[in-house]
Amino acid sequence: MVKQTTALMVASIFAMSVPALAQQPAKPNEHVHDHGADTAPSKSANGQPKSDEHDHHDHSGHTMSQDKGTAVDHEGMHADDHSQHDMDHDHATDHSAHSAQSTEHGDGHHHHHMDNDHIMDHEGTMIMGQNLDKLPSSCKSISESVEITVKAGRKYARNFPGTAFAFDQQQWNVKPCSKVTFHFVNEDNIRHQFMMHGLPKYLYKYGMFHLEVTGPKTVSGTIIVPGSDDTFLVHCDISHHMEKGMKAQLVVGKGAESIPSIPGLTPYNRNDTYEAENLPKASDKAAQSAMVRQITAFTNNSNMQNYAMIGLGALLGLFVIPLFRKILLRKKSTE
Amino acid sequence: MPRHFFIAILTFYLMSTAAVVQASLKLPATVKVESAALTAEPMCDPKISLAWREAQEIDGVKIDASPGCSPDNPVWIAAAVKGTNNISMDTLMKTGLSPDAIIKTDDIDGDGDPDRIIIKLEIMELNGRSPDFPGIVPTFDIAPGVQPGAWVFAPKTSGMSTENFESVRANPLLRLPSPVIRVEQGDIVQIVLENTHYFPHSIHLHGVDHPFSHGEHGGQDGVPQTSEVELMPGGRRVYQFQARQPGTMFYHCHVQTHTHLAMGLAGMIVIEENKPNNWVQTLNIGGGHVRHRSVAVREQFDQEYDLHYHAMDKELSEIIQKYNDPRLIARDMNQRYDITDATEDYYTLNGLSFPYTLRESLIVVDPDQKIKLRMLNSGGELIAVHTHGHHATITHYDGVEHNPAAQIMRDVFDMAPAQRLDLKLETIDDGKHSYGPGDWLIHDHREKGITTNGMAEGGSMSSIVYKSYLGESGMPKVSHFGIDLSQYFTKEYFERRVPIWQNLDDFASLGSPGGDDGLSAANQATLLNALIGLLIGLLVYGVFAKREYIKQTFMAMVSRSKDAKGGTNNG
Ligand SMILES: [Cu+2]
Ligand SMILES: [Cu+2]
């Protein structure tokens, strides 16, 4: 009994450790390397002075307004009182996407605007907690300006079995005190978010920086990261998008503790248990010999097969075993 | 055999017999669960402002008073009536809706209301597993502490799925049931499904006049075996229709319907009669009281309520709490779950079970009113709704008006799965329509319908409450009958840990008995048997060990008696 339970325990420990191992990235080094390579060119491409920052509009995500025009009628939107909307163009939302309809709008660049922390357009494209110029107290100056393109969509889940949505990368590295502009490219036809948590609250309301857009479309926003090494959670907060893969981290400098359950990067805190299923396989069929097929042809009932096996056993017993005995006896006698 | 050993066993036997006698003289005392030990919730959700109850006007939208505990957020109503495209920025921001959630434009027939309606729905999971912590997210309680895993069609929202980053409670727009949709007959309606969920889904417009296939959007009956392929995660599909007939209808997902419908992907859709200046409340989030009625309903009725009855299976809803990997959830739901062996465990009215139904789904009436009740059964079994104190008239079956001359009155309304009934409830105190003012129960009369996972009182029961029986708080006034509803507002009640009758008298005669102090009668019997066994064993051992001695003694005795006999014979 004691032996049995120990064996069970050992088995379950082993069973639990297998999925845990499976969670580990296959080639962790390669991942880190990839990120470095990706951020490097965008850094060099960005040497512009600060005033140019306002003109960084992403021009890659036009498709939505044209082909989904049936579902998005902007007419009534602008019957509204415009005066309450601050026409602030500091934010880098994708204005170009509206150009096709700018005539009917009368104002192609119209955006709802709550306050400087919260910019939203008529389709729900949102920039929250953007920071273009406020230096964190831990920084004397901006170390560098970086642009990072983050792609989001279902197709990036392909790399991580068992997820449904993902970002194209799971980690981005920046220097402390760098000014980072994120171009968030949503490639799906639904909403996704690029939401960052844990930023200093004196600069970022709720410690959050948040981009949100219904795809296919791009939204861009800028922050200035703190001067100390740190790691920030990035996720999409739509119900179960993070849980099902849309999770990443922004590493400032050497970073801090890694965030759990980032696909391919860090293990889940709670793992599912997996068991191999008895799935039908094409090879099962091929393995069946012609003989077996002949037998099963007229005994395709499992009982019949059982009886056939018993019969075979009986035959074996009747003829083969006496034969063996004879052989053995003969051997003995020759000895 | 040592004599003192025998004495010890005998003493123990006598003592334990005495203990049995002692225990039967006095049974264990009653242990009362103190109210301080319970997780008491306020009967009314304190997060809901009292101002929401008042009659008011927002952005020109007139909203009726709703004196219950948790009336709909008035800004939601304003947005639903005017469209998120036509309300002020300020109002929109208070709704939490996406600015493109409800787009209303183009008065095509020139009768003063918009005729082109776009409604965007997302699909949200409630109470699902997290790979990060041993809890579920985002949480939605159908009753205190009762959190079945569920999926809903939700109006397109903006921002987070939870109340805030610290909370795991769902954003109030993400809730059961899927919202009631209201459009006008003749409107060009587009329901845009943006599949934010990790499984494929669809929308089937049950009872709504819709073309099987639309030139621009393709097949649109929502059925993956007839009209269209499943809409995959991340995808968008437009369902367009222009309904020629009014009526109370039904929409639901038709992908793996036997599980997806029960998971919550089902809602009521109402086509209102075309009338001039008819700005209908496009979404009634959470169902219940309709605080901005259509022109036709205003003409004929004093009030209107949407009553969506639903049922869920615990074993089904637990699958999304058991796994995080969508493949494992798909495997268990599609290949392992067997609905023919399943039973329903949670019965809800407008997404909630008693006592939360008292917060949201009270039918608050005055005498001599005419009230329209639209009822939908999206559960898997027939239900039988009983209106205490009232007979109501069935005016419509499945959205189609019943011949007015043949309309009948009943007090039990049976509804097959997917069935809709429109009722005319008249609060005329004539002994037939109504027996007069009161706090009259309205409940599914299959008795399991008033339980939550088998625990009564729960399920879909609610009340028809006359205002004279409605308390200041918005809850039915029952304290003057000595009734205390507070125990229902604890999660311990639904965990089956509260002896429900303990407070019916001052000494808790039907409270919980404490455990035995010493040995229970059963244990004592077992112990005695063991002792007897031990005794017999010892005896046998003793006999065996001393068999030589016994033999000798016996022989000696025999020979002595022989000797004696012989002696006498001889002598
Ligand atoms: Cu997302
Ligand atoms: Cu579905």
CSV table of N, CA and C in Angstrom, one decimal, chain A residues 64 68 70-80 84-85 112-114 118 120-124 126 154 161-165 188-193 195 197 201 208 210 212 214-216 233 235 237-244 247 260-261 268-275 277 279, chain B residues 84-90 92-93 97-100 103-106 116 118 120 122 124-126 128-135 137-138 156-162 165-166 174 190 192 194-198 216-217 232-236 238 322-329 331 335-336:
chain,number,residue,atom,x,y,z
A,64,MET,N,-9.9,49.5,-43.0
A,64,MET,CA,-11.1,49.4,-42.3
A,64,MET,C,-12.2,50.4,-42.8
A,68,LYS,N,-15.4,48.5,-44.7
A,68,LYS,CA,-16.4,48.2,-43.7
A,68,LYS,C,-17.4,49.4,-43.6
A,70,THR,N,-20.2,49.9,-44.7
A,70,THR,CA,-21.6,49.6,-44.4
A,70,THR,C,-21.9,49.5,-42.9
A,71,ALA,N,-20.9,49.1,-42.2
A,71,ALA,CA,-21.1,48.9,-40.8
A,71,ALA,C,-20.8,50.1,-40.0
A,72,VAL,N,-20.2,51.1,-40.6
A,72,VAL,CA,-19.8,52.3,-39.9
A,72,VAL,C,-20.3,53.5,-40.6
A,73,ASP,N,-21.3,54.0,-40.1
A,73,ASP,CA,-21.9,55.2,-40.7
A,73,ASP,C,-21.5,56.4,-39.8
A,74,HIS,N,-20.8,57.3,-40.4
A,74,HIS,CA,-20.3,58.4,-39.5
A,74,HIS,C,-21.2,59.6,-39.5
A,75,GLU,N,-22.2,59.6,-40.3
A,75,GLU,CA,-23.1,60.8,-40.5
A,75,GLU,C,-23.5,61.4,-39.2
A,76,GLY,N,-24.2,60.6,-38.4
A,76,GLY,CA,-24.9,61.2,-37.2
A,76,GLY,C,-23.9,61.7,-36.2
A,77,MET,N,-22.7,61.0,-36.2
A,77,MET,CA,-21.7,61.4,-35.2
A,77,MET,C,-21.4,62.9,-35.2
A,78,HIS,N,-21.5,63.5,-36.3
A,78,HIS,CA,-21.0,64.8,-36.4
A,78,HIS,C,-22.1,65.8,-36.4
A,79,ALA,N,-23.3,65.3,-36.1
A,79,ALA,CA,-24.4,66.2,-35.8
A,79,ALA,C,-24.2,66.8,-34.4
A,80,ASP,N,-23.3,66.2,-33.7
A,80,ASP,CA,-23.0,66.6,-32.4
A,80,ASP,C,-22.4,68.0,-32.2
A,84,GLN,N,-17.1,71.1,-27.9
A,84,GLN,CA,-16.6,70.5,-26.7
A,84,GLN,C,-15.4,69.6,-27.0
A,85,HIS,N,-15.1,69.4,-28.2
A,85,HIS,CA,-14.0,68.5,-28.5
A,85,HIS,C,-12.8,69.3,-28.8
A,112,HIS,N,-13.1,62.8,-30.7
A,112,HIS,CA,-13.6,63.1,-29.4
A,112,HIS,C,-12.4,63.3,-28.5
A,113,HIS,N,-12.5,64.0,-27.5
A,113,HIS,CA,-11.4,64.3,-26.6
A,113,HIS,C,-11.8,64.6,-25.2
A,114,MET,N,-11.5,63.7,-24.3
A,114,MET,CA,-11.9,63.9,-22.9
A,114,MET,C,-11.0,64.9,-22.2
A,118,HIS,N,-6.8,61.2,-22.2
A,118,HIS,CA,-7.8,60.2,-22.7
A,118,HIS,C,-8.3,60.8,-24.1
A,120,MET,N,-10.1,59.8,-27.7
A,120,MET,CA,-10.9,58.7,-28.3
A,120,MET,C,-11.6,59.2,-29.6
A,121,ASP,N,-11.6,58.4,-30.6
A,121,ASP,CA,-12.3,58.9,-31.8
A,121,ASP,C,-13.7,58.1,-31.9
A,122,HIS,N,-14.4,58.4,-33.0
A,122,HIS,CA,-15.7,57.9,-33.1
A,122,HIS,C,-15.8,56.4,-33.3
A,123,GLU,N,-14.7,55.7,-33.5
A,123,GLU,CA,-14.7,54.3,-33.7
A,123,GLU,C,-14.2,53.6,-32.4
A,124,GLY,N,-13.9,54.4,-31.4
A,124,GLY,CA,-13.4,53.8,-30.2
A,124,GLY,C,-11.9,53.7,-30.1
A,126,MET,N,-8.4,54.6,-29.1
A,126,MET,CA,-8.2,55.2,-27.9
A,126,MET,C,-6.7,55.3,-27.5
A,154,ARG,N,-4.9,37.3,-34.1
A,154,ARG,CA,-5.1,35.9,-33.9
A,154,ARG,C,-4.0,35.1,-34.6
A,161,PRO,N,1.0,27.0,-29.4
A,161,PRO,CA,-0.2,26.1,-29.3
A,161,PRO,C,-0.9,26.3,-27.9
A,162,GLY,N,-2.2,26.3,-28.0
A,162,GLY,CA,-3.0,26.5,-26.7
A,162,GLY,C,-3.3,27.9,-26.4
A,163,THR,N,-3.0,28.9,-27.4
A,163,THR,CA,-3.4,30.2,-27.2
A,163,THR,C,-4.4,30.6,-28.3
A,164,ALA,N,-5.0,31.8,-28.2
A,164,ALA,CA,-6.0,32.2,-29.2
A,164,ALA,C,-5.7,33.5,-29.8
A,165,PHE,N,-5.0,34.4,-29.1
A,165,PHE,CA,-4.6,35.7,-29.6
A,165,PHE,C,-3.2,36.0,-29.1
A,188,ASP,N,-6.6,42.1,-36.6
A,188,ASP,CA,-7.9,41.4,-36.5
A,188,ASP,C,-9.0,42.3,-36.9
A,189,ASN,N,-10.3,41.8,-37.0
A,189,ASN,CA,-11.4,42.6,-37.2
A,189,ASN,C,-12.2,42.9,-35.9
A,190,ILE,N,-11.5,42.8,-34.8
A,190,ILE,CA,-12.2,43.1,-33.5
A,190,ILE,C,-11.3,44.1,-32.8
A,191,ARG,N,-11.7,44.4,-31.6
A,191,ARG,CA,-10.9,45.3,-30.7
A,191,ARG,C,-9.7,44.5,-30.2
A,192,HIS,N,-8.6,45.2,-30.0
A,192,HIS,CA,-7.5,44.7,-29.2
A,192,HIS,C,-6.9,45.9,-28.5
A,193,GLN,N,-6.2,45.6,-27.4
A,193,GLN,CA,-5.6,46.7,-26.6
A,193,GLN,C,-4.1,46.4,-26.4
A,195,MET,N,-2.1,47.5,-23.4
A,195,MET,CA,-2.2,48.1,-22.1
A,195,MET,C,-1.0,47.8,-21.3
A,197,HIS,N,0.9,48.4,-17.5
A,197,HIS,CA,0.6,48.7,-16.1
A,197,HIS,C,1.9,48.9,-15.3
A,201,LYS,N,2.7,56.6,-11.0
A,201,LYS,CA,1.3,57.2,-11.0
A,201,LYS,C,1.3,58.7,-11.0
A,208,MET,N,-1.1,53.7,-15.8
A,208,MET,CA,-1.4,53.0,-17.0
A,208,MET,C,-1.1,53.8,-18.3
A,210,HIS,N,-2.4,53.1,-22.4
A,210,HIS,CA,-3.3,52.2,-23.0
A,210,HIS,C,-3.7,52.7,-24.4
A,212,GLU,N,-6.0,51.4,-27.7
A,212,GLU,CA,-7.0,50.5,-28.1
A,212,GLU,C,-7.6,50.8,-29.4
A,214,THR,N,-10.0,49.0,-32.9
A,214,THR,CA,-10.7,47.9,-33.7
A,214,THR,C,-10.0,47.8,-35.0
A,215,GLY,N,-9.5,46.6,-35.3
A,215,GLY,CA,-8.8,46.5,-36.5
A,215,GLY,C,-9.6,46.2,-37.8
A,216,PRO,N,-9.0,46.1,-38.9
A,216,PRO,CA,-7.6,46.3,-39.1
A,216,PRO,C,-7.2,47.8,-39.1
A,233,LEU,N,4.2,45.0,-17.3
A,233,LEU,CA,3.2,44.1,-18.0
A,233,LEU,C,2.6,44.8,-19.1
A,235,HIS,N,-0.6,43.9,-21.9
A,235,HIS,CA,-1.6,42.9,-22.2
A,235,HIS,C,-2.8,43.6,-22.9
A,237,ASP,N,-6.8,43.7,-22.3
A,237,ASP,CA,-7.7,43.4,-21.2
A,237,ASP,C,-9.1,42.9,-21.6
A,238,ILE,N,-9.3,42.7,-22.9
A,238,ILE,CA,-10.6,42.2,-23.3
A,238,ILE,C,-10.7,40.8,-22.8
A,239,SER,N,-11.9,40.4,-22.3
A,239,SER,CA,-12.1,39.2,-21.5
A,239,SER,C,-11.3,38.0,-22.1
A,240,HIS,N,-10.4,37.5,-21.4
A,240,HIS,CA,-9.7,36.3,-21.7
A,240,HIS,C,-8.7,36.4,-22.9
A,241,HIS,N,-8.4,37.6,-23.4
A,241,HIS,CA,-7.3,37.8,-24.4
A,241,HIS,C,-6.0,37.6,-23.7
A,242,MET,N,-5.8,38.2,-22.5
A,242,MET,CA,-4.5,37.9,-21.9
A,242,MET,C,-4.3,36.5,-21.5
A,243,GLU,N,-5.4,35.9,-20.9
A,243,GLU,CA,-5.4,34.5,-20.4
A,243,GLU,C,-5.1,33.6,-21.6
A,244,LYS,N,-5.6,34.0,-22.8
A,244,LYS,CA,-5.4,33.1,-23.9
A,244,LYS,C,-4.3,33.6,-24.8
A,247,LYS,N,-0.2,38.6,-24.1
A,247,LYS,CA,0.5,39.1,-22.9
A,247,LYS,C,2.0,39.2,-23.3
A,260,PRO,N,4.8,36.3,-15.2
A,260,PRO,CA,4.4,34.9,-15.6
A,260,PRO,C,3.5,34.8,-16.7
A,261,SER,N,3.4,33.6,-17.3
A,261,SER,CA,2.5,33.2,-18.3
A,261,SER,C,2.5,34.1,-19.6
A,268,TYR,N,3.4,29.4,-17.1
A,268,TYR,CA,2.2,29.7,-16.4
A,268,TYR,C,2.3,29.4,-14.9
A,269,ASN,N,1.6,30.2,-14.1
A,269,ASN,CA,1.5,29.9,-12.7
A,269,ASN,C,0.6,28.6,-12.5
A,270,ARG,N,-0.4,28.5,-13.3
A,270,ARG,CA,-1.3,27.3,-13.1
A,270,ARG,C,-1.3,26.6,-14.5
A,271,ASN,N,-0.9,25.4,-14.5
A,271,ASN,CA,-0.9,24.6,-15.8
A,271,ASN,C,-2.0,23.7,-15.9
A,272,ASP,N,-2.5,23.6,-17.1
A,272,ASP,CA,-3.5,22.5,-17.4
A,272,ASP,C,-2.8,21.2,-17.4
A,273,THR,N,-3.5,20.1,-17.2
A,273,THR,CA,-2.9,18.8,-17.3
A,273,THR,C,-3.4,18.2,-18.7
A,274,TYR,N,-2.4,17.6,-19.3
A,274,TYR,CA,-2.7,17.1,-20.6
A,274,TYR,C,-2.5,15.6,-20.6
A,275,GLU,N,-3.4,14.9,-21.4
A,275,GLU,CA,-3.3,13.4,-21.5
A,275,GLU,C,-3.4,13.1,-23.0
A,277,GLU,N,-4.7,11.5,-26.2
A,277,GLU,CA,-6.0,11.0,-26.5
A,277,GLU,C,-5.8,9.9,-27.4
A,279,LEU,N,-6.7,9.1,-30.4
A,279,LEU,CA,-7.2,9.6,-31.6
A,279,LEU,C,-7.0,8.6,-32.8
B,84,THR,N,-25.1,55.7,-29.8
B,84,THR,CA,-23.9,56.2,-29.3
B,84,THR,C,-23.3,57.3,-30.2
B,85,ASN,N,-23.8,57.4,-31.4
B,85,ASN,CA,-23.3,58.4,-32.3
B,85,ASN,C,-24.0,59.7,-32.1
B,86,ASN,N,-25.2,59.7,-31.4
B,86,ASN,CA,-26.0,61.0,-31.3
B,86,ASN,C,-26.0,61.6,-29.9
B,87,ILE,N,-25.4,60.9,-28.9
B,87,ILE,CA,-25.4,61.4,-27.6
B,87,ILE,C,-24.2,62.3,-27.3
B,88,SER,N,-24.2,63.1,-26.3
B,88,SER,CA,-23.1,64.0,-25.9
B,88,SER,C,-21.9,63.1,-25.5
B,89,MET,N,-20.8,63.7,-25.7
B,89,MET,CA,-19.5,63.1,-25.3
B,89,MET,C,-19.5,62.7,-23.8
B,90,ASP,N,-20.1,63.6,-23.0
B,90,ASP,CA,-20.1,63.4,-21.6
B,90,ASP,C,-21.0,62.1,-21.3
B,92,LEU,N,-21.7,59.7,-23.3
B,92,LEU,CA,-21.1,58.5,-23.9
B,92,LEU,C,-20.0,58.0,-22.9
B,93,MET,N,-19.2,58.9,-22.4
B,93,MET,CA,-18.1,58.5,-21.5
B,93,MET,C,-18.6,57.8,-20.3
B,97,LEU,N,-19.6,52.4,-23.2
B,97,LEU,CA,-19.8,51.8,-24.5
B,97,LEU,C,-18.8,52.3,-25.5
B,98,SER,N,-18.5,51.5,-26.5
B,98,SER,CA,-17.7,52.0,-27.6
B,98,SER,C,-18.5,53.0,-28.3
B,99,PRO,N,-17.8,54.1,-28.9
B,99,PRO,CA,-18.6,55.1,-29.6
B,99,PRO,C,-19.3,54.6,-30.8
B,100,ASP,N,-18.9,53.4,-31.3
B,100,ASP,CA,-19.6,52.8,-32.5
B,100,ASP,C,-20.5,51.6,-32.1
B,103,ILE,N,-25.1,52.7,-33.7
B,103,ILE,CA,-25.1,53.8,-34.7
B,103,ILE,C,-26.5,53.9,-35.3
B,104,LYS,N,-27.1,55.1,-35.1
B,104,LYS,CA,-28.5,55.3,-35.6
B,104,LYS,C,-28.5,56.5,-36.6
B,105,THR,N,-28.9,56.2,-37.8
B,105,THR,CA,-28.9,57.3,-38.8
B,105,THR,C,-30.1,57.1,-39.8
B,106,ASP,N,-30.2,58.1,-40.7
B,106,ASP,CA,-31.1,58.1,-41.8
B,106,ASP,C,-32.5,57.8,-41.5
B,116,ARG,N,-31.8,53.5,-40.0
B,116,ARG,CA,-30.6,52.6,-40.3
B,116,ARG,C,-29.9,52.4,-39.0
B,118,ILE,N,-27.2,50.2,-36.6
B,118,ILE,CA,-26.0,49.3,-36.6
B,118,ILE,C,-25.8,49.0,-35.1
B,120,LYS,N,-23.4,46.8,-32.6
B,120,LYS,CA,-22.1,46.0,-32.6
B,120,LYS,C,-22.1,45.1,-31.3
B,122,GLU,N,-20.0,42.1,-29.1
B,122,GLU,CA,-18.8,41.3,-28.9
B,122,GLU,C,-19.2,40.1,-28.1
B,124,MET,N,-18.2,37.9,-24.8
B,124,MET,CA,-17.3,38.0,-23.6
B,124,MET,C,-17.5,36.7,-22.7
B,125,GLU,N,-16.4,36.3,-22.1
B,125,GLU,CA,-16.5,35.2,-21.2
B,125,GLU,C,-16.6,35.8,-19.8
B,126,LEU,N,-17.4,35.1,-19.0
B,126,LEU,CA,-17.5,35.5,-17.6
B,126,LEU,C,-17.1,34.3,-16.7
B,128,GLY,N,-14.3,32.7,-16.1
B,128,GLY,CA,-13.4,31.7,-16.7
B,128,GLY,C,-12.1,31.6,-16.0
B,129,ARG,N,-11.4,30.5,-16.3
B,129,ARG,CA,-10.2,30.2,-15.6
B,129,ARG,C,-9.0,31.2,-15.9
B,130,SER,N,-8.2,31.4,-14.9
B,130,SER,CA,-7.0,32.2,-15.2
B,130,SER,C,-5.8,31.4,-15.1
B,131,PRO,N,-4.8,31.5,-15.9
B,131,PRO,CA,-3.5,30.8,-15.7
B,131,PRO,C,-2.6,31.4,-14.7
B,132,ASP,N,-3.1,32.6,-14.2
B,132,ASP,CA,-2.2,33.4,-13.3
B,132,ASP,C,-2.5,33.2,-11.8
B,133,PHE,N,-3.7,33.0,-11.5
B,133,PHE,CA,-4.0,32.8,-10.0
B,133,PHE,C,-5.2,31.9,-9.9
B,134,PRO,N,-5.4,31.3,-8.7
B,134,PRO,CA,-6.4,30.2,-8.6
B,134,PRO,C,-7.8,30.8,-8.4
B,135,GLY,N,-8.2,31.7,-9.3
B,135,GLY,CA,-9.5,32.2,-9.2
B,135,GLY,C,-10.1,32.3,-10.6
B,137,VAL,N,-12.1,34.9,-13.8
B,137,VAL,CA,-12.1,36.3,-14.2
B,137,VAL,C,-12.8,36.4,-15.5
B,138,PRO,N,-13.5,37.5,-15.8
B,138,PRO,CA,-14.0,38.5,-14.9
B,138,PRO,C,-15.2,37.9,-14.2
B,156,LYS,N,-20.8,46.4,-27.6
B,156,LYS,CA,-19.4,46.7,-27.8
B,156,LYS,C,-18.9,47.8,-26.8
B,157,THR,N,-18.0,47.4,-26.0
B,157,THR,CA,-17.5,48.3,-24.9
B,157,THR,C,-16.2,49.0,-25.3
B,158,SER,N,-15.8,49.8,-24.4
B,158,SER,CA,-14.5,50.5,-24.5
B,158,SER,C,-13.7,50.3,-23.2
B,159,GLY,N,-12.5,50.0,-23.3
B,159,GLY,CA,-11.7,49.8,-22.1
B,159,GLY,C,-11.7,48.5,-21.5
B,160,MET,N,-11.5,48.4,-20.2
B,160,MET,CA,-11.3,47.1,-19.5
B,160,MET,C,-12.5,46.2,-19.4
B,161,SER,N,-12.2,45.0,-19.2
B,161,SER,CA,-13.3,44.0,-19.0
B,161,SER,C,-13.7,43.9,-17.5
B,162,THR,N,-12.8,44.4,-16.7
B,162,THR,CA,-13.2,44.4,-15.2
B,162,THR,C,-13.5,45.8,-14.8
B,165,PHE,N,-8.3,47.9,-12.7
B,165,PHE,CA,-7.2,47.0,-12.7
B,165,PHE,C,-7.1,46.1,-11.4
B,166,GLU,N,-7.6,46.7,-10.3
B,166,GLU,CA,-7.4,46.0,-9.0
B,166,GLU,C,-8.5,44.9,-8.9
B,174,LEU,N,-20.6,43.8,-19.1
B,174,LEU,CA,-20.4,42.4,-19.4
B,174,LEU,C,-21.2,41.6,-18.4
B,190,GLN,N,-28.3,46.3,-39.0
B,190,GLN,CA,-27.1,45.5,-39.1
B,190,GLN,C,-26.7,45.1,-37.7
B,192,VAL,N,-23.7,43.6,-36.1
B,192,VAL,CA,-22.3,43.3,-36.4
B,192,VAL,C,-21.7,42.5,-35.3
B,194,GLU,N,-18.6,41.0,-33.7
B,194,GLU,CA,-17.1,41.0,-33.6
B,194,GLU,C,-16.7,40.0,-32.6
B,195,ASN,N,-16.2,38.9,-33.1
B,195,ASN,CA,-15.9,37.7,-32.3
B,195,ASN,C,-14.7,37.9,-31.5
B,196,THR,N,-14.8,38.5,-30.3
B,196,THR,CA,-13.7,38.7,-29.4
B,196,THR,C,-13.4,37.5,-28.5
B,197,HIS,N,-14.2,36.4,-28.7
B,197,HIS,CA,-14.0,35.2,-27.9
B,197,HIS,C,-13.0,34.2,-28.6
B,198,TYR,N,-12.5,33.3,-27.9
B,198,TYR,CA,-11.5,32.3,-28.4
B,198,TYR,C,-12.1,31.1,-29.1
B,216,GLU,N,-24.5,41.2,-50.0
B,216,GLU,CA,-23.2,41.8,-49.6
B,216,GLU,C,-22.6,40.9,-48.5
B,217,HIS,N,-23.4,40.4,-47.6
B,217,HIS,CA,-22.8,39.8,-46.4
B,217,HIS,C,-22.9,38.3,-46.5
B,232,MET,N,-14.7,32.8,-36.9
B,232,MET,CA,-13.6,32.5,-36.1
B,232,MET,C,-13.2,33.6,-35.2
B,233,PRO,N,-12.5,33.3,-34.1
B,233,PRO,CA,-12.0,34.4,-33.2
B,233,PRO,C,-11.3,35.5,-34.0
B,234,GLY,N,-11.5,36.7,-33.7
B,234,GLY,CA,-10.9,37.8,-34.4
B,234,GLY,C,-11.6,38.3,-35.6
B,235,GLY,N,-12.7,37.6,-36.0
B,235,GLY,CA,-13.4,37.9,-37.2
B,235,GLY,C,-14.7,38.7,-36.9
B,236,ARG,N,-15.2,39.3,-38.0
B,236,ARG,CA,-16.4,40.1,-37.9
B,236,ARG,C,-17.4,39.7,-39.0
B,238,VAL,N,-21.5,40.6,-40.5
B,238,VAL,CA,-22.7,41.5,-40.5
B,238,VAL,C,-23.9,40.6,-40.8
B,322,LYS,N,-12.1,24.8,-15.6
B,322,LYS,CA,-11.2,23.7,-15.3
B,322,LYS,C,-9.9,23.8,-16.2
B,323,TYR,N,-10.1,24.4,-17.3
B,323,TYR,CA,-8.9,24.5,-18.2
B,323,TYR,C,-8.7,26.0,-18.7
B,324,ASN,N,-7.5,26.3,-19.1
B,324,ASN,CA,-7.3,27.6,-19.7
B,324,ASN,C,-7.0,27.4,-21.2
B,325,ASP,N,-6.4,26.2,-21.6
B,325,ASP,CA,-6.1,25.9,-23.0
B,325,ASP,C,-7.4,25.8,-23.8
B,326,PRO,N,-7.7,26.6,-24.8
B,326,PRO,CA,-8.9,26.5,-25.6
B,326,PRO,C,-9.1,25.1,-26.2
B,327,ARG,N,-8.0,24.4,-26.5
B,327,ARG,CA,-8.2,23.1,-27.1
B,327,ARG,C,-8.8,22.1,-26.1
B,328,LEU,N,-8.4,22.2,-24.9
B,328,LEU,CA,-8.9,21.3,-23.8
B,328,LEU,C,-10.4,21.7,-23.6
B,329,ILE,N,-10.7,22.9,-23.6
B,329,ILE,CA,-12.1,23.4,-23.4
B,329,ILE,C,-13.0,22.8,-24.6
B,331,ARG,N,-12.3,20.3,-26.5
B,331,ARG,CA,-12.4,18.8,-26.4
B,331,ARG,C,-13.5,18.4,-25.4
B,335,GLN,N,-16.5,17.0,-27.5
B,335,GLN,CA,-16.4,15.5,-27.6
B,335,GLN,C,-16.8,14.8,-26.3
B,336,ARG,N,-16.7,15.4,-25.1
B,336,ARG,CA,-16.9,14.7,-23.9
B,336,ARG,C,-18.2,15.0,-23.2
